[in-house]
Each structure stands twice: as structure tokens, then as C-alpha cells.
Short mmCIF file of C-alpha atoms in Angstrom, two decimals:
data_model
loop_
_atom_site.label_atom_id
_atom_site.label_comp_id
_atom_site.label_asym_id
_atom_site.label_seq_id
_atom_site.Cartn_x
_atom_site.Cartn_y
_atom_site.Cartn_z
CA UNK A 1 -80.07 -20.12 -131.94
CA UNK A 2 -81.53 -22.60 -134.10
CA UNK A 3 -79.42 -26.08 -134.64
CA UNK A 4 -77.97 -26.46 -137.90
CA UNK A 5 -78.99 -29.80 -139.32
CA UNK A 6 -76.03 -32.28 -139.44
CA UNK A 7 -74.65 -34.41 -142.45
CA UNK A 8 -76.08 -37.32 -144.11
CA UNK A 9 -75.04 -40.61 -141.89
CA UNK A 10 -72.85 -42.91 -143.50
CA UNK A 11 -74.62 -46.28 -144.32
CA UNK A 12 -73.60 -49.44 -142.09
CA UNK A 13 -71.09 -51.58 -142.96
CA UNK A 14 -69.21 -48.13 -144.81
CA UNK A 15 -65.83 -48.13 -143.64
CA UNK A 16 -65.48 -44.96 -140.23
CA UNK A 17 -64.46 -41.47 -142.00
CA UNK A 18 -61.13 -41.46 -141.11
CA UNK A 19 -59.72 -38.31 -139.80
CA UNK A 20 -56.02 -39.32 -140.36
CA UNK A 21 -52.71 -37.66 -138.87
CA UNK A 22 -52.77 -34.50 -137.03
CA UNK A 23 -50.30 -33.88 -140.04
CA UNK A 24 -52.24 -34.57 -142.39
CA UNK A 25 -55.10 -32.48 -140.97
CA UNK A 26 -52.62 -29.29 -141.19
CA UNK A 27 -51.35 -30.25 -144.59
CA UNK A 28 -55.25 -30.52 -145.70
CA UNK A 29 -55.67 -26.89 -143.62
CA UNK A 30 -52.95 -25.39 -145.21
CA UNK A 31 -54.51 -26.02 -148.65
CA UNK A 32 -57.63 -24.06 -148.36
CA UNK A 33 -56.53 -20.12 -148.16
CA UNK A 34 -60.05 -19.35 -146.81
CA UNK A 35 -59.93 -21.46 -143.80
CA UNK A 36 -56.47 -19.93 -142.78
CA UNK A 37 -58.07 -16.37 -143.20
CA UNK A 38 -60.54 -17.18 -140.57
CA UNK A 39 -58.11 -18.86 -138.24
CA UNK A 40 -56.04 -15.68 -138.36
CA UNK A 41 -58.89 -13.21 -137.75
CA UNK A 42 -59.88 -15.33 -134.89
CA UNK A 43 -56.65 -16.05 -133.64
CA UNK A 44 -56.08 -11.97 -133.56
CA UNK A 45 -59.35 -11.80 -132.10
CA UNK A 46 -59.02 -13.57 -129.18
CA UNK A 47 -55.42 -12.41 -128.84
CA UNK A 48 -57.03 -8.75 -128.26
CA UNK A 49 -60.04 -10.05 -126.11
CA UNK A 50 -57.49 -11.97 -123.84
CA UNK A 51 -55.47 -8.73 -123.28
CA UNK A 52 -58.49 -6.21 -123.54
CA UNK A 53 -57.59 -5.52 -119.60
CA UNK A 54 -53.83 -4.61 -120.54
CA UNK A 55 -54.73 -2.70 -123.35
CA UNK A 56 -56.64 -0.52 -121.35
CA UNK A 57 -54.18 -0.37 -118.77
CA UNK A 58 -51.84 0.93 -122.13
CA UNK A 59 -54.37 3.48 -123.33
CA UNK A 60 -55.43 4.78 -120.02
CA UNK A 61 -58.79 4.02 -120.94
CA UNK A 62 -61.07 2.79 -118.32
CA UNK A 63 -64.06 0.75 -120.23
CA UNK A 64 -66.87 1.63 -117.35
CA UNK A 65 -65.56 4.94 -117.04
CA UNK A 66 -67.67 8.08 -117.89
CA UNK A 67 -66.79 11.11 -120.27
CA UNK A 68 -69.49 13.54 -120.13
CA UNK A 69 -67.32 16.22 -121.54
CA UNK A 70 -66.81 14.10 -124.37
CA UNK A 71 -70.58 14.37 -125.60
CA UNK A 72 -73.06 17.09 -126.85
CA UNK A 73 -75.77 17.47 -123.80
CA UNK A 74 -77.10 19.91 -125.85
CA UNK A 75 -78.20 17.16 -128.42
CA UNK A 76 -79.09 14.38 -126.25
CA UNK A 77 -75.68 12.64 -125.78
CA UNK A 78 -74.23 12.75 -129.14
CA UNK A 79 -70.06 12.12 -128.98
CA UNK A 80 -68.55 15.49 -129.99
CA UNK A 81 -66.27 15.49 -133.08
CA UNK A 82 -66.58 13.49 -135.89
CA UNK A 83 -67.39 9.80 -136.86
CA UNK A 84 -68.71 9.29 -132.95
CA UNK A 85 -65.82 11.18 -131.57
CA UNK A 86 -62.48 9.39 -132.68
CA UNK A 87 -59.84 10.74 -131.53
CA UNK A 88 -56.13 10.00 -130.42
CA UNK A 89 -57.40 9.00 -127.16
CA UNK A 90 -60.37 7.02 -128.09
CA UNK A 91 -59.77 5.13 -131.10
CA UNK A 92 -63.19 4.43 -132.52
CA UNK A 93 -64.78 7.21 -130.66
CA UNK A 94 -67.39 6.92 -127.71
CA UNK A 95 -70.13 5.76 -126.43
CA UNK A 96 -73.28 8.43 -127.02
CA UNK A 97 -75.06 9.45 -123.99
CA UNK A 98 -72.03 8.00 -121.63
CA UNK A 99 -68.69 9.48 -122.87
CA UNK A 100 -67.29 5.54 -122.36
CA UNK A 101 -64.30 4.58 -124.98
CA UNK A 102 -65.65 2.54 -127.73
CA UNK A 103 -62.69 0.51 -128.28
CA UNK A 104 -61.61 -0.83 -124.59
CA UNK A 105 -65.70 -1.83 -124.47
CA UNK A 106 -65.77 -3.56 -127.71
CA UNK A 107 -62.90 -5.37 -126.67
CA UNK A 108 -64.27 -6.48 -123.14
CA UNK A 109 -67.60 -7.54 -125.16
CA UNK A 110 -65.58 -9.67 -126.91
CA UNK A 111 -64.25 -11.64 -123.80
CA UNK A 112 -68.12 -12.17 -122.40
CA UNK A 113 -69.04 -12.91 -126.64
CA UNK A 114 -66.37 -15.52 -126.74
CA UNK A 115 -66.35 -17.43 -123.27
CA UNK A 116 -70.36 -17.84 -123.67
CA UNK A 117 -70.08 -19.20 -126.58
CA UNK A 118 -67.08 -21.33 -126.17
CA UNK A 119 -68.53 -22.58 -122.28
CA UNK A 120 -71.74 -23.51 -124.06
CA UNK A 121 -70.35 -25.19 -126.93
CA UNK A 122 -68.39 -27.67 -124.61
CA UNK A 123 -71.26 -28.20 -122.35
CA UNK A 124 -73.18 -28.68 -125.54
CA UNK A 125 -70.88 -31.31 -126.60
CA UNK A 126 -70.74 -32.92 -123.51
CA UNK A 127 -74.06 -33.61 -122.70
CA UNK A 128 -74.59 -34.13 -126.39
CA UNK A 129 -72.06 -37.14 -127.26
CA UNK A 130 -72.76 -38.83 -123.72
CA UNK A 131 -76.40 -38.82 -124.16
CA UNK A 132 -76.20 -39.86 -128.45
CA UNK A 133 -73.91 -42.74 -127.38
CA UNK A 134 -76.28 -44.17 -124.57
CA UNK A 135 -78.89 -44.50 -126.75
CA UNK A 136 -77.10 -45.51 -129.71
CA UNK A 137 -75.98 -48.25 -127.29
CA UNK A 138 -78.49 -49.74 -125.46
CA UNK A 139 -79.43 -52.97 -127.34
CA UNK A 140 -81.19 -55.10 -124.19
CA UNK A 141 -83.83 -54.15 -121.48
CA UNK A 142 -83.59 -51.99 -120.24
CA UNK A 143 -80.70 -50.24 -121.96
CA UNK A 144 -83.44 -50.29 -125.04
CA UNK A 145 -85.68 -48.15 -122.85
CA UNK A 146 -83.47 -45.92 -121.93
CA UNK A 147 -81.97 -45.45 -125.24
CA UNK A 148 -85.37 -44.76 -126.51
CA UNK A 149 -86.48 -42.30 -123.40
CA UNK A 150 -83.12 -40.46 -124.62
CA UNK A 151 -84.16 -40.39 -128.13
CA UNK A 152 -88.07 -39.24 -127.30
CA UNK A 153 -86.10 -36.05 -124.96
CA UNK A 154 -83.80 -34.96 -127.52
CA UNK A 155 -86.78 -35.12 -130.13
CA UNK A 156 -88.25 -32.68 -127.69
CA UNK A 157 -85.30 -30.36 -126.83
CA UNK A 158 -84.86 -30.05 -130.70
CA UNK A 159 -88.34 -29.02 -131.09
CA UNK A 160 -88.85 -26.55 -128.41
CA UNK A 161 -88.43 -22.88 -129.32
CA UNK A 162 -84.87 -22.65 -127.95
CA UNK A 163 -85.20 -18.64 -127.85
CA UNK A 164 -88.51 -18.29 -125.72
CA UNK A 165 -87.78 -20.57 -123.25
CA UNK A 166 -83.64 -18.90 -122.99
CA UNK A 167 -85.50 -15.69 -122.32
CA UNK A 168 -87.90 -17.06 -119.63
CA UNK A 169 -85.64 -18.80 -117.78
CA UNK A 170 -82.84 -15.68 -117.73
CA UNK A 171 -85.68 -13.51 -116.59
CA UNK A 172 -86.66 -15.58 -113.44
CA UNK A 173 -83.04 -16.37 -112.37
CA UNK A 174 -82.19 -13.65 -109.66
CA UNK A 175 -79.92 -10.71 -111.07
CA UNK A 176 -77.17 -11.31 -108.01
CA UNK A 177 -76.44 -15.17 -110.13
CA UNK A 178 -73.58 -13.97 -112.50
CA UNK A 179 -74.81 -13.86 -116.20
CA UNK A 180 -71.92 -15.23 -118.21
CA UNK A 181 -72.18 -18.38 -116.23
CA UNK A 182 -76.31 -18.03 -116.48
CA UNK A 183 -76.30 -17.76 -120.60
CA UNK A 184 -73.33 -20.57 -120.74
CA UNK A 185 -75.72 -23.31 -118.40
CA UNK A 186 -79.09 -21.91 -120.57
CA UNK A 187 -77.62 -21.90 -123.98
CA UNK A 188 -75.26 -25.45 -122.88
CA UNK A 189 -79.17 -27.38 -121.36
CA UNK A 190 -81.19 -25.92 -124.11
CA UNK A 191 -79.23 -26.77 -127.48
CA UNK A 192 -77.59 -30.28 -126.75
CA UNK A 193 -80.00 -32.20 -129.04
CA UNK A 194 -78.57 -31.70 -132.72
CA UNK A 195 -75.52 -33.18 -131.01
CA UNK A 196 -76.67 -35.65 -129.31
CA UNK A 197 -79.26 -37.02 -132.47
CA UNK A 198 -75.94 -36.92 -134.63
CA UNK A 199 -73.93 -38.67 -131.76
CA UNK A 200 -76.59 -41.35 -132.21
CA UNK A 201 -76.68 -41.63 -135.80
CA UNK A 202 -72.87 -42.12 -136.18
CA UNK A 203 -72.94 -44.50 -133.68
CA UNK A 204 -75.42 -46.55 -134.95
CA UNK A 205 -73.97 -46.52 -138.38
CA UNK A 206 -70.25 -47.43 -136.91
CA UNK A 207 -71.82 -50.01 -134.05
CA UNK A 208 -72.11 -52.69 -136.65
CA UNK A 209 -68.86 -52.52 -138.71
CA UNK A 210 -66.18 -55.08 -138.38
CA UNK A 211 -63.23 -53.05 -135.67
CA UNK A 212 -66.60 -52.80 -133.28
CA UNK A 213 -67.53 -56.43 -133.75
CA UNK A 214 -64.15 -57.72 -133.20
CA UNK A 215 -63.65 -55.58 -130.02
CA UNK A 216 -67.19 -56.88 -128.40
CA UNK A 217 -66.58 -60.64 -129.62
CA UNK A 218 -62.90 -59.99 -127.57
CA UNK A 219 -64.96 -59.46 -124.42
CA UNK A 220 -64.49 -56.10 -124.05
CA UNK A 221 -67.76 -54.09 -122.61
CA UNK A 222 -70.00 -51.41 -123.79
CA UNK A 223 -67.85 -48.65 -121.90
CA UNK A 224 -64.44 -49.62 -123.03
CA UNK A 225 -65.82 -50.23 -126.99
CA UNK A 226 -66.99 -46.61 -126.42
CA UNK A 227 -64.40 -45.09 -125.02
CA UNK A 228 -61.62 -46.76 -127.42
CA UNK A 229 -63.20 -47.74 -130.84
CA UNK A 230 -66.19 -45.51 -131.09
CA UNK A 231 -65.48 -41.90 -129.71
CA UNK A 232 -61.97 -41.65 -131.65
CA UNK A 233 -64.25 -42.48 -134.87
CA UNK A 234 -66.81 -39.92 -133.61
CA UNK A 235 -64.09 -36.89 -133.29
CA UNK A 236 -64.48 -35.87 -136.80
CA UNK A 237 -67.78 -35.16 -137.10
CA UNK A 238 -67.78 -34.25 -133.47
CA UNK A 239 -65.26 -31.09 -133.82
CA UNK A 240 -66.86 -30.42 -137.24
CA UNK A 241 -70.54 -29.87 -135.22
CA UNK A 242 -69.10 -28.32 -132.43
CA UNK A 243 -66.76 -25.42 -135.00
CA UNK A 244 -71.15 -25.11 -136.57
CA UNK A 245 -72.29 -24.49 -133.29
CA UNK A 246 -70.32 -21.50 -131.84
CA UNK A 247 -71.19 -19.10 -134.17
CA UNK A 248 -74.93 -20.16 -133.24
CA UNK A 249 -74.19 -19.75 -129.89
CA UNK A 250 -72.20 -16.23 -130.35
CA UNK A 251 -75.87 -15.04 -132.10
CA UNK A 252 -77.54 -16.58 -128.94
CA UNK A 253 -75.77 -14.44 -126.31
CA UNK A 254 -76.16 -11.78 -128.86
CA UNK A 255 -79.59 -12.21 -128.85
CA UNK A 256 -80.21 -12.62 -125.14
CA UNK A 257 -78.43 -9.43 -124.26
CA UNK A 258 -80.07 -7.57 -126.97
CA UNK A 259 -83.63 -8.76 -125.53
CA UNK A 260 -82.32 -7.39 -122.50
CA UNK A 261 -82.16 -10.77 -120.81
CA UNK A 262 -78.30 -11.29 -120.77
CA UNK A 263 -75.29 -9.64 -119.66
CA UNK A 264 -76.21 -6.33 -117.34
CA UNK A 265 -74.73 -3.18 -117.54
CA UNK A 266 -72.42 -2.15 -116.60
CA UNK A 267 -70.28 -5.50 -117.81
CA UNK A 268 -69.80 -4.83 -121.57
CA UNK A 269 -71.63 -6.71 -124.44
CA UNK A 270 -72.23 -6.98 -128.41
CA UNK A 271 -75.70 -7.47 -127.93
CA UNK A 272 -76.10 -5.01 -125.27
CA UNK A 273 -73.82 -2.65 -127.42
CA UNK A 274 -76.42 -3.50 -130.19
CA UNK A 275 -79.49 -2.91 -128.11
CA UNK A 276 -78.55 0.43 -126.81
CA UNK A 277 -77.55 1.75 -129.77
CA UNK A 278 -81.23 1.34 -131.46
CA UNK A 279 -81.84 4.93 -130.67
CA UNK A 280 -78.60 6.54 -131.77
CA UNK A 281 -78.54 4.76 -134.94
CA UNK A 282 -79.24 8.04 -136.51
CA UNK A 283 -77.60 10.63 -134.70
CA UNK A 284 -74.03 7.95 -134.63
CA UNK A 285 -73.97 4.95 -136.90
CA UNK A 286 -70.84 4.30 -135.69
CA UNK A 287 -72.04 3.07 -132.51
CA UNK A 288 -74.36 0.39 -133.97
CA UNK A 289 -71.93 -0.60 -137.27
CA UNK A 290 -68.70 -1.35 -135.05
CA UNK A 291 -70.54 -4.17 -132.21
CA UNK A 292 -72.72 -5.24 -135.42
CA UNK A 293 -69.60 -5.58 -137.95
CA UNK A 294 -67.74 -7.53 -135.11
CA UNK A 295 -70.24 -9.76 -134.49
CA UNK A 296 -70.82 -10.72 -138.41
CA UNK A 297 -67.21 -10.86 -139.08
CA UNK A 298 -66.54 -13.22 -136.11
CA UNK A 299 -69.52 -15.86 -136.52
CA UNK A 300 -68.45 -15.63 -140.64
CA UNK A 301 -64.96 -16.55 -139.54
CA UNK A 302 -66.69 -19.25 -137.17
CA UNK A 303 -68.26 -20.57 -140.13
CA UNK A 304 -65.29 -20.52 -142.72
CA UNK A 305 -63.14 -22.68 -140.32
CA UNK A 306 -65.71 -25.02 -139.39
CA UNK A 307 -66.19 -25.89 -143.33
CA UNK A 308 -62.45 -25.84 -143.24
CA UNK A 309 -62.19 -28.45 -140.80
CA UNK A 310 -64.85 -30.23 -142.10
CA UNK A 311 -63.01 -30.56 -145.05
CA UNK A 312 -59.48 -31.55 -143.39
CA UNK A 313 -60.79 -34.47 -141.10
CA UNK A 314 -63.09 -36.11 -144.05
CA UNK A 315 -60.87 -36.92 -147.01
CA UNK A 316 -64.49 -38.25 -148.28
CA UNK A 317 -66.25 -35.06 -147.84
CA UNK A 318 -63.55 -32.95 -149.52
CA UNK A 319 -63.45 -35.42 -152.50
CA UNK A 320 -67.25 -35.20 -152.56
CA UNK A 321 -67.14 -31.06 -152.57
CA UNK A 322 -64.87 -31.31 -156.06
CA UNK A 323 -66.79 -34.46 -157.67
CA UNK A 324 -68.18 -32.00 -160.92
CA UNK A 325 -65.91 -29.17 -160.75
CA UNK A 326 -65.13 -27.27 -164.10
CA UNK A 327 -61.79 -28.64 -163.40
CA UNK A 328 -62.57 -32.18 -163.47
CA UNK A 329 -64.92 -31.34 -166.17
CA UNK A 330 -62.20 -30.05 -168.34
CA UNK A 331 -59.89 -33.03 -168.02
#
């Protein structure tokens, strides 16, 4: 849950990365193989998360629904059959001690992995760019103080143990309030400061150079120099961060669940998946290799396409990456 630190700021008076053409973005996309990997395994991702209900509908496979014929009582719960019960009916077998299909669960715990983290992202992003650019900003009293207030807050909120307080306030919030929409407002308050301290150092590196002089010296105020000149510079770096953060977030719900904090049963969950199968990781590694492999290969694929974007809106940062390649060294 921790906030990845965010590039180096470009010095004043350097010319605004420039993100170029939505054409040119794709063409820069389509060169790096890796990046279009992970855009495919998380396209098909949430393609089956988004039709997780149908699918079940298709298989006949209720994902709440208990099998106890399917399991060994005998031995505690253990699926019957081999590799935790596969079978033409239940794809990737079943859940030990319940009977429940593996598959139409994993599925569901994708929708509840993926909205959390998506909701919190934007609500991350939100809070983060509005508060970066009010106190990059505020140049007279008492915009000064409250740029500085901001700054002295998100100093805090980057400091504070993001995980400790996430489970203390989950724990105190009644269990009635719906979760998804609990870890999405927890996860969205709590980790809006890396944003928010690179909102401000973009701005203040862009607030001086000469397309934001010439639009404040044309009479036009702090909001519409914001909203026109310095947010369409900022969507670079912007989309870049917020591509860093989901993964984070996708460990954070993860986490939550795991702790026992998050999403309740019987509403499905990686991290619950991942906490409940602690005591069958012996008697069916199946159970606790599936949610776990998921969850690495999803935030990996996070990760890929966030350096691939990176790449694709900063021409400067992609030159940068190849600046002593054996390549280059060669020629």
C-alpha cells in the first residue's frame, strides 16, 4: 500500500513533456511487445470479470452455492478427486471445506479486486491533482497559506502508516455499510499524497515557463490557466502515476481482506480467497496458488502497462531509457 515515489521534476524554464497525438501514443504503444502483452491479459481479464455473472449462468455454477458431496468430511473438507477436485463441472476444482466452484468465485473476486482498485485510483487522483495544483498555485496571502497548510497535510498523509490506520478505520465502520464502497473511500482518503506532492512539483516546474506567462499576462485567472494550460501538461505524468497506483491499490484490498478487515463472506475475494486458504495450503495447494497467481499476474500486468505508457506519453523518458544501450554502443 505504500506510494511509489514519482519521477525526477523537470527543471523550470524546461520546455512541458509533451504527450503528443493520441496517434502517436498508439504508434509509440504498438512498439513495445511487452506493454501490449499486459493490455491483452488485462483486457481478457476484465472481459471475464464483467461477465463472471453470465458465465455462471452458462456453467450452472452458482458461486455462493454449497457442494458438500463434493468434499472428503472424513478429512476435514478436502475437495474429492484430484488437483482440488477439477472436474468437467468445476473447472479448477472447489473450494475445501465448502464444496463452492473455484472458478465462478475467482471470477467474482475479480470484479470486487478490480472496481476497488479502479474507484480508489480515481478518487486518488482526484483529490490528488486538485489539492497539488492549489498549492502549487497560491502565490499571495492567503493563497500562500493555504498552499503551504496543503503541503504540511500531504507531508503527513505520506508519512502515516497507510496500512494500520486502513485496518482501524474498516474495523470501526459498522458491517451493514457495504465494503467495496468502504475499502474504495479508505484506500481513495488515505493514499492521495504521492499524487498530490507530484501534482505540485509539476506545477511548480511548468508555472513559470513562457505558454503560462503569456496566458496570465493575457488576463486570464488562476482557474482558467489551470484548467487550459496546466492540467493538459499535467496528463502525462498524471495517467503514468495513476497506471503505478492500481496495482498498489489491488495489493491494498488484497491486504485488507486477507487481515480480515475487507470484503465479508459470503461476497467473493482474492484476499479473502488467500486468507482462508492458510490452512489448506497443505492438504490443496490449489486453493491458495490460483487467487495468489491471479493476483501477481494482474498487478505485474498493472505494472508492465504503466511503464508502457510511461514510455508512450514522454518521448523524453523513452529516449532517456535507450541513452547507453549496447545498440547505441555498437554504432
Amino acid at each position: 500500500m505504500s506510494v511509489l515515489p514519482h519521477r525526477p521534476v523537470p527543471a523550470a524554464g524546461a520546455a512541458a513533456p509533451a504527450a503528443g497525438t493520441g496517434r502517436q501514443v498508439l504508434r509509440r504503444l504498438r512498439g513495445r511487445p511487452s506493454g501490449l502483452a499486459a493490455a491483452g491479459v488485462l483486457a481478457l481479464l476484465v472481459l471475464l470479470a464483467l461477465a463472471a455473472p453470465l458465465i455462471a449462468q452458462l456453467t450452472g455454477q452458482d458461486p455462493n452455492a454449497y457442494h458438500d458431496e463434493l468434499v472428503d468430511s472424513a478429512r476435514g473438507g478436502v475437495p474429492l478427486g484430484s488437483f482440488g477436485g477439477i472436474s468437467a463441472d468445476h473447472w479448477l476444482g472447489v473450494e475445501p471445506g465448502s464444496g463452492r466452484d473455484l472458478f465462478t468465485r475467482l471470477l467474482h473476486g475479480a470484479r470486487i479486486s478490480l472496481l476497488v482498485a479502479l474507484g480508489a485510483t480515481a478518487l486518488q487522483v482526484l483529490l490528488g491533482v486538485t489539492a497539488g495544483l492549489t498549492a502549487a498555485l497560491g502565490h499571495r496571502f492567503p493563497g500562500r497559506l493555504i498552499g503551504r497548510f496543503i503541503g504540511r497535510v500531504t507531508d503527513v498523509m505520506i508519512a502515516l502508516p497507510m496500512l494500520v490506520l486502513a485496518v482501524a478505520l474498516t474495523a470501526v465502520v459498522p458491517p451493514d455499510f457495504p465494503r467495496p464502497l468502504l475499502l474504495i473511500l479508505v484506500l481513495g482518503l488515505l493514499g492521495w499524497g504521492g499524487t498530490a506532492r507530484m501534482v505540485r512539483a509539476q506545477t511548480l516546474a511548468l508555472r513559470g515557463l513562457d505558454f503560462v506567462e503569456a496566458a496570465r499576462l493575457s488576463g486570464n485567472g488562476t482557474l482558467r490557466i489551470a484548467r487550459r494550460e496546466l492540467l493538459p501538461s499535467l496528463a502525462a505524468p498524471v495517467i503514468t502515476y495513476a497506471a503505478i497506483m492500481v496495482p498498489s491499490n489491488i495489493v491494498g484490498e488484497a491486504s485488507l481482506s486477507f487481515l480480515g478487515v475487507g470484503v465479508k463472506p459470503p461476497t467473493p475475494s482474492w484476499g479473502q480467497m488467500l486468507s482462508s486458504a492458510q490452512t489448506w495450503f497443505r492438504a490443496d495447494p490449489a486453493y491458495v496458488l490460483l487467487p495468489a497467481g491471479l493476483l501477481f499476474v494482474t498487478v505485474l500486468a498493472f505494472t508492465v502497462l504503466g511503464d508502457a505508457v510511461r514510455t508512450a506519453l514522454d518521448p523524453r523518458e523513452g529516449s532517456r531509457l535507450r541513452v547507453g544501450t549496447r545498440k547505441e554502443r555498437s554504432a
